[in-house]
Coordinates of C-alpha atoms in Angstrom, one line a residue:
X1 CA 0.0 0.0 0.0
X2 CA 1.2 3.6 -0.7
X3 CA 0.2 6.7 1.1
X4 CA 1.3 10.3 0.5
X5 CA 1.1 12.9 3.3
X6 CA 3.0 15.4 5.5
X7 CA 4.9 14.6 8.7
X8 CA 3.1 16.0 11.7
X9 CA 6.2 16.3 13.8
X10 CA 9.9 15.5 13.6
X11 CA 10.7 11.7 13.6
X12 CA 12.1 10.1 16.7
X13 CA 14.5 7.2 17.1
X14 CA 13.8 4.7 19.8
X15 CA 16.2 2.1 20.9
X16 CA 14.6 -1.2 22.2
X17 CA 16.0 -3.4 24.9
X18 CA 17.5 -5.7 22.3
X19 CA 19.5 -2.7 20.9
X20 CA 17.3 -2.6 17.7
X21 CA 16.4 0.9 16.6
X22 CA 13.1 2.1 15.2
X23 CA 12.2 5.4 13.6
X24 CA 8.7 6.6 14.7
X25 CA 6.9 9.4 12.9
X26 CA 3.3 10.5 12.1
X27 CA 1.9 11.3 8.7
X28 CA -1.4 13.1 7.9
X29 CA -3.1 12.4 4.6
X30 CA -5.8 14.6 3.1
X31 CA -8.7 13.7 0.9
X32 CA -11.5 16.0 -0.3
X33 CA -14.8 15.1 -2.0
X34 CA -18.2 16.5 -2.6
X35 CA -21.2 15.1 -0.6
X36 CA -24.7 14.6 -1.9
X37 CA -25.5 18.2 -1.1
X38 CA -22.6 19.4 -3.2
X39 CA -20.5 20.6 -0.2
X40 CA -16.8 20.0 -0.4
X41 CA -15.7 17.8 2.5
X42 CA -12.1 17.7 3.7
X43 CA -11.0 14.6 5.5
X44 CA -7.6 14.1 7.3
X45 CA -6.4 10.6 8.3
X46 CA -3.4 10.2 10.6
X47 CA -1.0 7.3 10.5
X48 CA 1.6 6.4 13.2
X49 CA 4.5 5.1 11.2
X50 CA 7.5 2.8 12.1
X51 CA 10.6 2.3 10.0
X52 CA 13.1 -0.4 11.1
X53 CA 15.7 -0.4 8.4
X54 CA 17.9 2.5 9.2
X55 CA 17.7 5.0 12.0
X56 CA 19.8 7.5 10.0
X57 CA 16.7 8.4 8.0
X58 CA 15.3 10.2 11.0
X59 CA 17.4 13.3 10.3
X60 CA 15.5 13.8 7.0
X61 CA 12.0 13.3 8.4
X62 CA 11.1 16.7 9.7
X63 CA 7.7 18.3 10.4
X64 CA 5.9 19.4 7.3
X65 CA 8.0 17.3 4.9
X66 CA 5.9 15.6 2.1
X67 CA 6.6 11.9 2.0
X68 CA 5.4 8.9 -0.1
X69 CA 5.4 5.7 1.9
X70 CA 5.2 2.1 0.9
X71 CA 4.3 -0.6 3.4
X72 CA 1.4 -2.2 5.2
X73 CA -1.3 -0.8 7.4
X74 CA -2.7 -2.2 10.6
X75 CA -5.2 -1.0 13.1
X76 CA -5.1 -0.9 16.9
X77 CA -7.6 -0.3 19.6
X78 CA -7.2 0.4 23.3
X79 CA -9.0 1.7 26.4
X80 CA -7.4 4.9 27.6
X81 CA -6.7 5.9 31.2
X82 CA -9.9 7.9 31.0
X83 CA -11.8 4.6 30.3
X84 CA -12.7 5.7 26.7
X85 CA -12.2 3.5 23.7
X86 CA -9.6 4.7 21.2
X87 CA -8.4 3.5 17.8
X88 CA -5.6 4.3 15.4
X89 CA -3.8 3.3 12.3
X90 CA -0.2 2.0 12.2
X91 CA 1.9 2.1 9.0
X92 CA 4.8 -0.4 8.8
X93 CA 7.0 1.4 6.4
X94 CA 9.3 -0.4 4.0
X95 CA 10.1 2.5 1.6
X96 CA 10.2 6.2 2.1
X97 CA 10.3 8.7 -0.8
X98 CA 10.8 12.4 0.2
X99 CA 9.2 15.0 -2.1
X100 CA 10.2 18.6 -2.5
X101 CA 12.6 20.8 -0.5
X102 CA 15.7 19.5 -2.3
X103 CA 17.3 19.2 -5.6
X104 CA 16.0 15.7 -6.1
X105 CA 13.5 13.3 -4.6
X106 CA 15.2 10.8 -2.4
X107 CA 14.2 7.2 -1.8
X108 CA 14.9 4.9 1.1
X109 CA 14.4 1.4 -0.1
X110 CA 14.5 -1.8 1.9
X111 CA 16.6 -4.5 0.5
X112 CA 17.1 -8.2 1.4
X113 CA 20.3 -7.2 3.4
X114 CA 18.4 -4.5 5.3
X115 CA 20.4 -1.7 3.9
X116 CA 19.3 1.5 2.2
X117 CA 19.8 2.8 -1.4
X118 CA 20.0 6.2 -2.9
X119 CA 20.6 8.1 0.4
X120 CA 24.0 9.1 1.7
X121 CA 24.0 6.8 4.8

């Protein structure tokens, strides 16, 4: 699945107890359509994203950056401390393509060896 959206905040790197690192970031996607009454409706969907291949990409993932992601989506549901039911979308990212803001679009591609292509890291 592919999604295109803007980062809602700078990416963060988290180190797990087994020393693996994950890059966590959030992306907002926008869709607009006209309802039966002819009114334009804007709908924003938020995805919590995780990228496991290289923590170095976090320096490029800054708030407002337009990204195209390839990966798979999953849902989650939980009961908050307030007792209310919550739900969210997770996006397990395998490829990141950065758009705009530079001389060229840059792609982070997962390979069988777990390395990255096209980016200087």
